[in-house]
Amino acid sequence: MQIDRSPLARPFPHLPDIAGVTLRVVRAGYKTWDRCDLTFVELTQSTSVAGVFTKSACASSEVELGREAVKQGRARALIVNAGNSNAFTGWRGREAVDAIRAQVSTALGCREDEVFVSSTGVIGVPLPIDKARAGITAALAAQPCGWEDATNAIGTTDTFAKGAGASAMIGATRVQFAGIIKGSGMIAPDMATMLGYIFTDADVAPAFLQDALERANAATFSCITVDGDTSTSDTVMAFAAAKAGNLRIESWDSPGADAFAAALADVCRTLAQLVVRDGEGAQKFISIRVSGAVNDDSARRVGLSIANSPLVKTAIAGEDANWGRVVMAVGKAGEPADRDRLSIAFGGVWAARNGLPVEGYDEAPVAAHLKGEDIDIAVDLALGDGRATVWTCDLTHGYIAINADYRS
Amino acid sequence: MQIDRSPLARPFPHLPDIAGVTLRVVRAGYKTWDRCDLTFVELTQSTSVAGVFTKSACASSEVELGREAVKQGRARALIVNAGNSNAFTGWRGREAVDAIRAQVSTALGCREDEVFVSSTGVIGVPLPIDKARAGITAALAAQPCGWEDATNAIGTTDTFAKGAGASAMIGATRVQFAGIIKGSGMIAPDMATMLGYIFTDADVAPAFLQDALERANAATFSCITVDGDTSTSDTVMAFAAAKAGNLRIESWDSPGADAFAAALADVCRTLAQLVVRDGEGAQKFISIRVSGAVNDDSARRVGLSIANSPLVKTAIAGEDANWGRVVMAVGKAGEPADRDRLSIAFGGVWAARNGLPVEGYDEAPVAAHLKGEDIDIAVDLALGDGRATVWTCDLTHGYIAINADYRS
C-alpha cells in the first residue's frame, strides 16, 4: 500500500554538523526494498549518553540492553535497523543484538556496552544475523552521509523525514544540537517504534544529560499520542560528543545548564510534534491545554484522556465542536474533576463555563477554527494550579485504511 | 444519517411478563422524531431496587440522584427519557429531574426517592421540563405495552432492540427475569449512555439484590468495551417485584440465592454481549480470554488493554492474525507480564508460545477463523491463576463514518 505524504508534513530543516558524530547508511536488506535500512552512527570517544525507553512489559532485547547500558554513561556507536523490530523473538533476538555489539566493539576498539542498537519494524521475526553482519561490514567502509539521509534510513512507513535543530550558549561557547526521529506510536501495520536521537557537540556529564533528557521527555514525548498504543521499542537517546570546547556541564548548578536543558527540550518538543504530524491518517494537529488541575501530572492525564478518546478525535475530524465529548473524556480520566467547575474552549472561545453551556454561545467562530489545520482545545478544571499541554491528531478513515484494509 | 442494522444483530427474544411491573411508552417529543421517547415503568409497592452507575466525574443529575436513592432499597417507578441525556446541564438539569420525581411521586402516592429517572442523548442541553411533564401525564393514562416497545422507546441510535430473559428455581418456586438495554458506550453522535434494566418477580431483599447486581456487573458490563469512551450516564438497575411467592432471599445463605444470582448474571452477560453486537460500525464480535494473570482483576485489565487497542481492533477488522499487536497491548497494560512466558492464540491455534513465535505455525486455520463473525483471542500470561473474559468489537470505517462524517 502506498501511504500518502501527511498533509501536516513539514520540510526537513537545515541541521548543523555535530563535531564527533559521523553518520553512515547502507542497505542491509531487512525487507525486499531498494533503500538504506541500516544506520551506523560513530561517536567520538568522549561521548556522554542518556536514554529513555518504553515502559512496555514486552520490550525488545534492544531496549533491555540499551536501558542497562546507558547507566555507564558512555557511547561509541549507535546502530539502527529498519524493517524488523526484533521484538518478541526471545533468545534468538537477543543473539542478534549480541552479535552486532560484538562486531562493532571489535571494529571500534570499545566495550560492547558502548554500542547501542535499535530496531524497528515487524514484531516476532528474529533479526537475521547474517544480513546485520554484512550490513555493518559495509557501513564501516561507507562514506559519511548527512542528516536527511540518516533520517530516511531509520524510517519505516513514515511519510516525511522529521528533524529539529537548536543551539545554546554555555558561557561564551555556542553548542549545537541536531535531532532526528521516526514513527508515531505504532505508526504502521506491524511496525512498532518511535525512535528519536539527539546529538550535540556540548561537553556534558552523563548524569546531567540523563536528568535533562528525562525532564524534557516528561513534557514532550510523554505528552503526545496518536492512538494510545504504546510500542514495544520506543527509544529516545541523547549523545553529547564534547567537541564544542565549553566548560563541562556537571550538574544543574553549572553555568549554562539551564540554557542547555532548554535547547534540548526545544528539540524534543519539535520532534514530538512532528511525530504527531505524521500520525496515521492525521488531517488535524490538535493541542489540548489543561489548566486548573490539582497538579501537573493530573493535568497531563486529563489531557491524554481527551487526546486518546476516539469520540473526541472523530469529532475533530468531522470539524464538529462537540464539547460534550470533551466532558465525557474529562469525566472518565480517573482524575479529580468537579463537573460544576469545568470550562471548555475551542480556538479560544468558551463553549461551556463552570459546568453549564455558555448563554448565547456563538458557534460560528468555533466552526471557522475547526476548519483549520491546527486545533486548540482548552480545559479549565478550576481546582488548582496544575497544567499541561498534550498534542495529538484526529482519527480518520485514513487510520482505518492503513491499519485494517492493508494486510500485513 | 441512516445507520444500517448491525450485521451482528440478534432477534428480540420472547420475554415473560413480570408480575408487579407495568410498562408504558409515549412520545414526549425530546427530538423532532415520530417515535415514543418516554418510557414509564410502574412497579408494585413491594419492589426492591439495586443499581450500578458510571464512575464518571462528570455524571448527570439522574445518575447522582439514582446512586443516592438506591441506598434506601425501594422503587415505585422508572422513567427513561431518550434523545437528551440532560448531562452537563448544572442546576437546570437538576430542576428537570426534581420536577419529574415530584410529579410521579404525587401521582403514585410514593416518596420522591422511590422514583428513578434516566436520560440518554445529547449532552449539554437541559431536559425541557414542559415536555417531560406533558409526557408523564400522557404516560399515566396510556395503555400498557410489551418489552419490545419499551426497549425501542429507550433506544437512541441503537440499530436493534436488545433484551434477555431467564428463570431460576428458588425452592419449589420458579422466578422470572426480563432485561432490556440500549446503547454501547457512547454509541452515537452526542449520545452518551448505556442504560440497562432487569426486572424479576422474585422476592429479594434490597441489600442482597445490590450485592448480586454488583457481582454480576463486575463480570459482564465491566468486561465490555466498544471504544473505551465511558459515558456520563451509564446505568444498570435491577428491580425485584416480590410477586412470585418465593421464600424471600435475604442473603447469600438463603435457599436459592446462588440460583437467583446465576440467572441475574446470565441476563447481564447476554445484555452486555448484545451491546457489543450493536457497537458502532461493528462487523466482528471478539471474545478475549486472558488466563495466567496474577489475579482476576489484573486479567481483566490486560483484556481491556487488548480490547481497547485501535491497532488490535483494526487488525481484526482486516482479518489479519497480527499477534504482534496483541503483544504490544499486553505490554502497555501496566499489569504484571513476562514477555518470555506469554502465549497467544487465535481461534484455539497458538501463534506464539512462551515469548516466541511457534515453529512451523500454520496461519491457514487462523485465517479461516478470522473470516468468521465471532473471533476468539486467548492470552496466557503463565504467571498465576487469574482469569477473565472481555468482549469487544472491531474498529471499522463504519465507526469513523458514524462519528466523524455525521455532524451533530
PDB file of C-alpha atoms in Angstrom, chain A residues 138-383:
ATOM      1  CA  ALA A 138      29.528  -2.363   4.534  1.00  0.00           C
ATOM      2  CA  ALA A 139      28.763   0.548   6.859  1.00  0.00           C
ATOM      3  CA  LEU A 140      32.257   0.547   8.329  1.00  0.00           C
ATOM      4  CA  ALA A 141      33.605   1.140   4.804  1.00  0.00           C
ATOM      5  CA  ALA A 142      30.877   3.552   3.628  1.00  0.00           C
ATOM      6  CA  GLN A 143      31.201   7.286   3.022  1.00  0.00           C
ATOM      7  CA  PRO A 144      29.648   9.567   5.651  1.00  0.00           C
ATOM      8  CA  CYS A 145      26.214  10.998   4.830  1.00  0.00           C
ATOM      9  CA  GLY A 146      24.007  13.858   6.046  1.00  0.00           C
ATOM     10  CA  TRP A 147      21.104  14.122   8.483  1.00  0.00           C
ATOM     11  CA  GLU A 148      18.297  13.733   5.983  1.00  0.00           C
ATOM     12  CA  ASP A 149      19.780  10.508   4.573  1.00  0.00           C
ATOM     13  CA  ALA A 150      20.120   9.094   8.085  1.00  0.00           C
ATOM     14  CA  THR A 151      16.564  10.146   8.951  1.00  0.00           C
ATOM     15  CA  ASN A 152      15.207   8.432   5.864  1.00  0.00           C
ATOM     16  CA  ALA A 153      17.181   5.281   6.687  1.00  0.00           C
ATOM     17  CA  ILE A 154      15.721   4.920  10.203  1.00  0.00           C
ATOM     18  CA  GLY A 155      12.151   5.429   8.921  1.00  0.00           C
ATOM     19  CA  THR A 156       9.689   2.671   8.138  1.00  0.00           C
ATOM     20  CA  THR A 157       6.333   3.885   6.849  1.00  0.00           C
ATOM     21  CA  ASP A 158       6.965   7.474   7.910  1.00  0.00           C
ATOM     22  CA  THR A 159       5.576   9.765   5.227  1.00  0.00           C
ATOM     23  CA  PHE A 160       8.203  12.504   5.704  1.00  0.00           C
ATOM     24  CA  ALA A 161      11.667  12.877   7.282  1.00  0.00           C
ATOM     25  CA  LYS A 162      11.484  14.534  10.700  1.00  0.00           C
ATOM     26  CA  GLY A 163      14.351  16.552  12.222  1.00  0.00           C
ATOM     27  CA  ALA A 164      14.972  19.530  14.528  1.00  0.00           C
ATOM     28  CA  GLY A 165      17.985  21.652  15.478  1.00  0.00           C
ATOM     29  CA  ALA A 166      18.874  24.170  18.161  1.00  0.00           C
ATOM     30  CA  SER A 167      21.840  25.920  19.698  1.00  0.00           C
ATOM     31  CA  ALA A 168      22.614  27.244  23.169  1.00  0.00           C
ATOM     32  CA  MET A 169      25.289  29.426  24.762  1.00  0.00           C
ATOM     33  CA  ILE A 170      27.300  27.878  27.562  1.00  0.00           C
ATOM     34  CA  GLY A 171      29.358  30.785  28.833  1.00  0.00           C
ATOM     35  CA  ALA A 172      30.893  32.221  25.651  1.00  0.00           C
ATOM     36  CA  THR A 173      30.695  28.902  23.807  1.00  0.00           C
ATOM     37  CA  ARG A 174      27.950  28.110  21.341  1.00  0.00           C
ATOM     38  CA  VAL A 175      26.874  24.450  21.362  1.00  0.00           C
ATOM     39  CA  GLN A 176      24.822  22.821  18.639  1.00  0.00           C
ATOM     40  CA  PHE A 177      22.007  20.264  18.630  1.00  0.00           C
ATOM     41  CA  ALA A 178      20.656  18.048  15.861  1.00  0.00           C
ATOM     42  CA  GLY A 179      17.769  15.630  16.449  1.00  0.00           C
ATOM     43  CA  ILE A 180      16.079  13.073  14.205  1.00  0.00           C
ATOM     44  CA  ILE A 181      13.056  10.873  14.774  1.00  0.00           C
ATOM     45  CA  LYS A 182      10.870   8.257  13.108  1.00  0.00           C
ATOM     46  CA  GLY A 183       7.399   6.874  13.668  1.00  0.00           C
ATOM     47  CA  SER A 184       4.360   7.798  15.681  1.00  0.00           C
ATOM     48  CA  GLY A 185       3.273   5.262  18.261  1.00  0.00           C
ATOM     49  CA  MET A 186       2.731   2.030  16.383  1.00  0.00           C
ATOM     50  CA  ILE A 187       2.642   4.019  13.197  1.00  0.00           C
ATOM     51  CA  ALA A 188       2.109   1.349  10.571  1.00  0.00           C
ATOM     52  CA  PRO A 189       0.994  -2.231  10.075  1.00  0.00           C
ATOM     53  CA  ASP A 190       3.316  -4.479  12.078  1.00  0.00           C
ATOM     54  CA  MET A 191       5.633  -1.581  12.736  1.00  0.00           C
ATOM     55  CA  ALA A 192       6.276  -0.825  16.325  1.00  0.00           C
ATOM     56  CA  THR A 193       8.534   2.002  17.179  1.00  0.00           C
ATOM     57  CA  MET A 194       9.115   5.638  17.840  1.00  0.00           C
ATOM     58  CA  LEU A 195      12.875   6.134  17.725  1.00  0.00           C
ATOM     59  CA  GLY A 196      14.409   9.553  18.412  1.00  0.00           C
ATOM     60  CA  TYR A 197      18.058  10.604  18.649  1.00  0.00           C
ATOM     61  CA  ILE A 198      19.501  13.957  19.639  1.00  0.00           C
ATOM     62  CA  PHE A 199      23.155  14.767  19.070  1.00  0.00           C
ATOM     63  CA  THR A 200      25.114  17.706  20.491  1.00  0.00           C
ATOM     64  CA  ASP A 201      28.726  18.747  20.470  1.00  0.00           C
ATOM     65  CA  ALA A 202      28.454  20.041  24.049  1.00  0.00           C
ATOM     66  CA  ASP A 203      30.578  18.648  26.877  1.00  0.00           C
ATOM     67  CA  VAL A 204      28.070  17.320  29.419  1.00  0.00           C
ATOM     68  CA  ALA A 205      28.375  14.783  32.233  1.00  0.00           C
ATOM     69  CA  PRO A 206      26.251  11.663  31.603  1.00  0.00           C
ATOM     70  CA  ALA A 207      24.222  12.003  34.823  1.00  0.00           C
ATOM     71  CA  PHE A 208      23.212  15.557  33.948  1.00  0.00           C
ATOM     72  CA  LEU A 209      22.421  14.572  30.369  1.00  0.00           C
ATOM     73  CA  GLN A 210      20.165  11.778  31.632  1.00  0.00           C
ATOM     74  CA  ASP A 211      18.368  14.099  34.038  1.00  0.00           C
ATOM     75  CA  ALA A 212      17.887  16.815  31.410  1.00  0.00           C
ATOM     76  CA  LEU A 213      16.600  14.227  28.904  1.00  0.00           C
ATOM     77  CA  GLU A 214      14.138  12.770  31.416  1.00  0.00           C
ATOM     78  CA  ARG A 215      12.787  16.244  32.229  1.00  0.00           C
ATOM     79  CA  ALA A 216      12.457  17.127  28.550  1.00  0.00           C
ATOM     80  CA  ASN A 217      10.813  13.773  27.825  1.00  0.00           C
ATOM     81  CA  ALA A 218       8.173  14.293  30.524  1.00  0.00           C
ATOM     82  CA  ALA A 219       6.941  17.495  28.865  1.00  0.00           C
ATOM     83  CA  THR A 220       7.308  16.438  25.230  1.00  0.00           C
ATOM     84  CA  PHE A 221       7.349  12.781  24.141  1.00  0.00           C
ATOM     85  CA  SER A 222       5.250  11.775  27.162  1.00  0.00           C
ATOM     86  CA  CYS A 223       2.635  14.346  26.089  1.00  0.00           C
ATOM     87  CA  ILE A 224       1.942  13.049  22.583  1.00  0.00           C
ATOM     88  CA  THR A 225      -0.343  10.278  21.418  1.00  0.00           C
ATOM     89  CA  VAL A 226      -1.631   9.111  18.071  1.00  0.00           C
ATOM     90  CA  ASP A 227      -3.670   6.043  19.008  1.00  0.00           C
ATOM     91  CA  GLY A 228      -2.761   5.291  22.609  1.00  0.00           C
ATOM     92  CA  ASP A 229      -0.923   2.153  21.530  1.00  0.00           C
ATOM     93  CA  THR A 230       2.481   2.126  23.235  1.00  0.00           C
ATOM     94  CA  SER A 231       5.120   0.299  21.239  1.00  0.00           C
ATOM     95  CA  THR A 232       7.475  -2.396  22.443  1.00  0.00           C
ATOM     96  CA  SER A 233      10.546  -0.497  21.250  1.00  0.00           C
ATOM     97  CA  ASP A 234      10.111   3.242  21.944  1.00  0.00           C
ATOM     98  CA  THR A 235      13.511   4.823  22.491  1.00  0.00           C
ATOM     99  CA  VAL A 236      14.804   8.379  22.766  1.00  0.00           C
ATOM    100  CA  MET A 237      18.545   8.869  23.255  1.00  0.00           C
ATOM    101  CA  ALA A 238      20.822  11.896  23.600  1.00  0.00           C
ATOM    102  CA  PHE A 239      24.505  11.864  22.703  1.00  0.00           C
ATOM    103  CA  ALA A 240      26.919  14.638  23.739  1.00  0.00           C
ATOM    104  CA  ALA A 241      30.237  14.485  21.878  1.00  0.00           C
ATOM    105  CA  ALA A 242      32.156  17.061  23.989  1.00  0.00           C
ATOM    106  CA  LYS A 243      33.776  18.727  20.990  1.00  0.00           C
ATOM    107  CA  ALA A 244      32.433  22.286  21.403  1.00  0.00           C
ATOM    108  CA  GLY A 245      35.048  23.314  23.949  1.00  0.00           C
ATOM    109  CA  ASN A 246      32.542  24.526  26.521  1.00  0.00           C
ATOM    110  CA  LEU A 247      33.187  24.357  30.248  1.00  0.00           C
ATOM    111  CA  ARG A 248      31.795  20.899  31.044  1.00  0.00           C
ATOM    112  CA  ILE A 249      28.271  20.856  32.486  1.00  0.00           C
ATOM    113  CA  GLU A 250      28.368  18.626  35.543  1.00  0.00           C
ATOM    114  CA  SER A 251      25.049  19.490  37.219  1.00  0.00           C
ATOM    115  CA  TRP A 252      22.155  21.934  37.255  1.00  0.00           C
ATOM    116  CA  ASP A 253      24.462  24.346  39.144  1.00  0.00           C
ATOM    117  CA  SER A 254      26.965  24.515  36.263  1.00  0.00           C
ATOM    118  CA  PRO A 255      26.947  27.706  34.136  1.00  0.00           C
ATOM    119  CA  GLY A 256      24.808  27.180  31.035  1.00  0.00           C
ATOM    120  CA  ALA A 257      22.968  24.141  32.432  1.00  0.00           C
ATOM    121  CA  ASP A 258      19.559  25.776  32.071  1.00  0.00           C
ATOM    122  CA  ALA A 259      20.317  27.031  28.559  1.00  0.00           C
ATOM    123  CA  PHE A 260      21.472  23.553  27.534  1.00  0.00           C
ATOM    124  CA  ALA A 261      18.347  21.919  29.014  1.00  0.00           C
ATOM    125  CA  ALA A 262      16.085  24.482  27.346  1.00  0.00           C
ATOM    126  CA  ALA A 263      17.637  23.847  23.926  1.00  0.00           C
ATOM    127  CA  LEU A 264      17.417  20.083  24.447  1.00  0.00           C
ATOM    128  CA  ALA A 265      13.741  20.417  25.428  1.00  0.00           C
ATOM    129  CA  ASP A 266      13.105  22.605  22.370  1.00  0.00           C
ATOM    130  CA  VAL A 267      14.477  19.917  20.063  1.00  0.00           C
ATOM    131  CA  CYS A 268      12.430  17.256  21.878  1.00  0.00           C
ATOM    132  CA  ARG A 269       9.222  19.311  21.621  1.00  0.00           C
ATOM    133  CA  THR A 270       9.676  19.920  17.892  1.00  0.00           C
ATOM    134  CA  LEU A 271      10.450  16.250  17.236  1.00  0.00           C
ATOM    135  CA  ALA A 272       7.450  15.124  19.320  1.00  0.00           C
ATOM    136  CA  GLN A 273       5.105  17.440  17.441  1.00  0.00           C
ATOM    137  CA  LEU A 274       6.495  16.244  14.099  1.00  0.00           C
ATOM    138  CA  VAL A 275       5.666  12.673  15.080  1.00  0.00           C
ATOM    139  CA  VAL A 276       2.043  13.719  15.674  1.00  0.00           C
ATOM    140  CA  ARG A 277       2.074  15.494  12.312  1.00  0.00           C
ATOM    141  CA  ASP A 278       2.943  12.145  10.741  1.00  0.00           C
ATOM    142  CA  GLY A 279       0.259  10.298  12.738  1.00  0.00           C
ATOM    143  CA  GLU A 280      -1.564   7.661  10.729  1.00  0.00           C
ATOM    144  CA  GLY A 281      -4.345   9.263   8.744  1.00  0.00           C
ATOM    145  CA  ALA A 282      -3.870  12.627  10.508  1.00  0.00           C
ATOM    146  CA  GLN A 283      -5.596  15.651   8.958  1.00  0.00           C
ATOM    147  CA  LYS A 284      -5.556  17.933  12.016  1.00  0.00           C
ATOM    148  CA  PHE A 285      -2.877  18.775  14.589  1.00  0.00           C
ATOM    149  CA  ILE A 286      -4.592  19.147  17.979  1.00  0.00           C
ATOM    150  CA  SER A 287      -3.185  20.963  21.042  1.00  0.00           C
ATOM    151  CA  ILE A 288      -5.012  20.269  24.307  1.00  0.00           C
ATOM    152  CA  ARG A 289      -4.207  22.716  27.102  1.00  0.00           C
ATOM    153  CA  VAL A 290      -5.399  21.637  30.535  1.00  0.00           C
ATOM    154  CA  SER A 291      -5.252  24.078  33.458  1.00  0.00           C
ATOM    155  CA  GLY A 292      -6.642  24.202  36.971  1.00  0.00           C
ATOM    156  CA  ALA A 293      -5.804  20.562  37.755  1.00  0.00           C
ATOM    157  CA  VAL A 294      -4.703  19.505  41.240  1.00  0.00           C
ATOM    158  CA  ASN A 295      -1.145  19.117  39.881  1.00  0.00           C
ATOM    159  CA  ASP A 296       0.759  18.944  36.577  1.00  0.00           C
ATOM    160  CA  ASP A 297       0.677  15.154  36.431  1.00  0.00           C
ATOM    161  CA  SER A 298      -3.079  15.097  36.862  1.00  0.00           C
ATOM    162  CA  ALA A 299      -3.400  17.752  34.135  1.00  0.00           C
ATOM    163  CA  ARG A 300      -1.362  15.585  31.769  1.00  0.00           C
ATOM    164  CA  ARG A 301      -3.528  12.521  32.461  1.00  0.00           C
ATOM    165  CA  VAL A 302      -6.716  14.505  31.829  1.00  0.00           C
ATOM    166  CA  GLY A 303      -5.156  15.811  28.607  1.00  0.00           C
ATOM    167  CA  LEU A 304      -4.224  12.305  27.469  1.00  0.00           C
ATOM    168  CA  SER A 305      -7.728  11.019  28.289  1.00  0.00           C
ATOM    169  CA  ILE A 306      -9.102  13.666  25.908  1.00  0.00           C
ATOM    170  CA  ALA A 307      -6.367  13.061  23.318  1.00  0.00           C
ATOM    171  CA  ASN A 308      -6.942   9.289  23.305  1.00  0.00           C
ATOM    172  CA  SER A 309     -10.732   9.445  23.106  1.00  0.00           C
ATOM    173  CA  PRO A 310     -11.874   8.097  19.725  1.00  0.00           C
ATOM    174  CA  LEU A 311     -15.053  10.171  20.032  1.00  0.00           C
ATOM    175  CA  VAL A 312     -13.148  13.440  20.572  1.00  0.00           C
ATOM    176  CA  LYS A 313     -10.734  12.573  17.745  1.00  0.00           C
ATOM    177  CA  THR A 314     -13.513  11.728  15.301  1.00  0.00           C
ATOM    178  CA  ALA A 315     -15.408  14.901  16.284  1.00  0.00           C
ATOM    179  CA  ILE A 316     -12.348  16.993  15.338  1.00  0.00           C
ATOM    180  CA  ALA A 317     -12.004  15.004  12.116  1.00  0.00           C
ATOM    181  CA  GLY A 318     -15.625  15.949  11.403  1.00  0.00           C
ATOM    182  CA  GLU A 319     -14.928  19.615  12.312  1.00  0.00           C
ATOM    183  CA  ASP A 320     -17.639  19.279  14.944  1.00  0.00           C
ATOM    184  CA  ALA A 321     -17.425  21.451  18.103  1.00  0.00           C
ATOM    185  CA  ASN A 322     -18.735  18.571  20.168  1.00  0.00           C
ATOM    186  CA  TRP A 323     -17.652  19.703  23.641  1.00  0.00           C
ATOM    187  CA  GLY A 324     -19.938  17.092  25.279  1.00  0.00           C
ATOM    188  CA  ARG A 325     -17.373  14.507  24.226  1.00  0.00           C
ATOM    189  CA  VAL A 326     -14.656  16.531  25.963  1.00  0.00           C
ATOM    190  CA  VAL A 327     -16.806  16.487  29.133  1.00  0.00           C
ATOM    191  CA  MET A 328     -17.079  12.712  28.769  1.00  0.00           C
ATOM    192  CA  ALA A 329     -13.294  12.321  28.390  1.00  0.00           C
ATOM    193  CA  VAL A 330     -12.601  14.527  31.432  1.00  0.00           C
ATOM    194  CA  GLY A 331     -15.139  12.522  33.425  1.00  0.00           C
ATOM    195  CA  LYS A 332     -13.586   9.144  32.605  1.00  0.00           C
ATOM    196  CA  ALA A 333      -9.970  10.201  33.233  1.00  0.00           C
ATOM    197  CA  GLY A 334      -9.987   8.969  36.816  1.00  0.00           C
ATOM    198  CA  GLU A 335      -8.523  12.279  37.978  1.00  0.00           C
ATOM    199  CA  PRO A 336     -10.028  14.868  40.368  1.00  0.00           C
ATOM    200  CA  ALA A 337     -12.599  16.957  38.492  1.00  0.00           C
ATOM    201  CA  ASP A 338     -15.733  18.823  39.533  1.00  0.00           C
ATOM    202  CA  ARG A 339     -18.431  18.811  36.893  1.00  0.00           C
ATOM    203  CA  ASP A 340     -19.814  22.147  38.073  1.00  0.00           C
ATOM    204  CA  ARG A 341     -16.454  23.992  37.784  1.00  0.00           C
ATOM    205  CA  LEU A 342     -15.412  22.627  34.410  1.00  0.00           C
ATOM    206  CA  SER A 343     -14.926  25.031  31.461  1.00  0.00           C
ATOM    207  CA  ILE A 344     -14.137  24.130  27.842  1.00  0.00           C
ATOM    208  CA  ALA A 345     -12.997  26.281  24.900  1.00  0.00           C
ATOM    209  CA  PHE A 346     -12.267  25.629  21.227  1.00  0.00           C
ATOM    210  CA  GLY A 347      -9.914  28.105  19.499  1.00  0.00           C
ATOM    211  CA  GLY A 348     -10.115  30.472  22.485  1.00  0.00           C
ATOM    212  CA  VAL A 349     -13.937  30.620  22.564  1.00  0.00           C
ATOM    213  CA  TRP A 350     -15.532  29.249  25.729  1.00  0.00           C
ATOM    214  CA  ALA A 351     -18.379  26.869  24.892  1.00  0.00           C
ATOM    215  CA  ALA A 352     -19.002  25.829  28.494  1.00  0.00           C
ATOM    216  CA  ARG A 353     -18.206  27.634  31.734  1.00  0.00           C
ATOM    217  CA  ASN A 354     -18.485  26.263  35.261  1.00  0.00           C
ATOM    218  CA  GLY A 355     -20.450  23.194  34.281  1.00  0.00           C
ATOM    219  CA  LEU A 356     -23.008  24.919  32.066  1.00  0.00           C
ATOM    220  CA  PRO A 357     -23.248  25.746  28.368  1.00  0.00           C
ATOM    221  CA  VAL A 358     -22.343  29.434  27.865  1.00  0.00           C
ATOM    222  CA  GLU A 359     -25.510  31.511  27.371  1.00  0.00           C
ATOM    223  CA  GLY A 360     -25.728  32.826  23.809  1.00  0.00           C
ATOM    224  CA  TYR A 361     -22.644  30.827  22.788  1.00  0.00           C
ATOM    225  CA  ASP A 362     -21.886  31.629  19.153  1.00  0.00           C
ATOM    226  CA  GLU A 363     -20.592  28.558  17.350  1.00  0.00           C
ATOM    227  CA  ALA A 364     -19.615  30.450  14.180  1.00  0.00           C
ATOM    228  CA  PRO A 365     -16.018  31.422  15.167  1.00  0.00           C
ATOM    229  CA  VAL A 366     -15.504  27.939  16.623  1.00  0.00           C
ATOM    230  CA  ALA A 367     -16.714  26.332  13.396  1.00  0.00           C
ATOM    231  CA  ALA A 368     -14.250  28.519  11.472  1.00  0.00           C
ATOM    232  CA  HIS A 369     -11.409  27.496  13.812  1.00  0.00           C
ATOM    233  CA  LEU A 370     -12.237  23.811  13.375  1.00  0.00           C
ATOM    234  CA  LYS A 371     -11.965  24.086   9.596  1.00  0.00           C
ATOM    235  CA  GLY A 372      -8.269  24.926  10.044  1.00  0.00           C
ATOM    236  CA  GLU A 373      -5.345  22.532  10.344  1.00  0.00           C
ATOM    237  CA  ASP A 374      -4.175  23.435  13.878  1.00  0.00           C
ATOM    238  CA  ILE A 375      -6.882  22.904  16.500  1.00  0.00           C
ATOM    239  CA  ASP A 376      -6.741  24.273  20.027  1.00  0.00           C
ATOM    240  CA  ILE A 377      -8.800  22.817  22.897  1.00  0.00           C
ATOM    241  CA  ALA A 378      -8.584  24.393  26.367  1.00  0.00           C
ATOM    242  CA  VAL A 379      -9.962  22.767  29.502  1.00  0.00           C
ATOM    243  CA  ASP A 380     -10.013  24.542  32.864  1.00  0.00           C
ATOM    244  CA  LEU A 381     -10.760  22.300  35.840  1.00  0.00           C
ATOM    245  CA  ALA A 382     -10.689  25.246  38.321  1.00  0.00           C
ATOM    246  CA  LEU A 383      -9.342  23.097  41.147  1.00  0.00           C
TER     247      LEU A 383
END
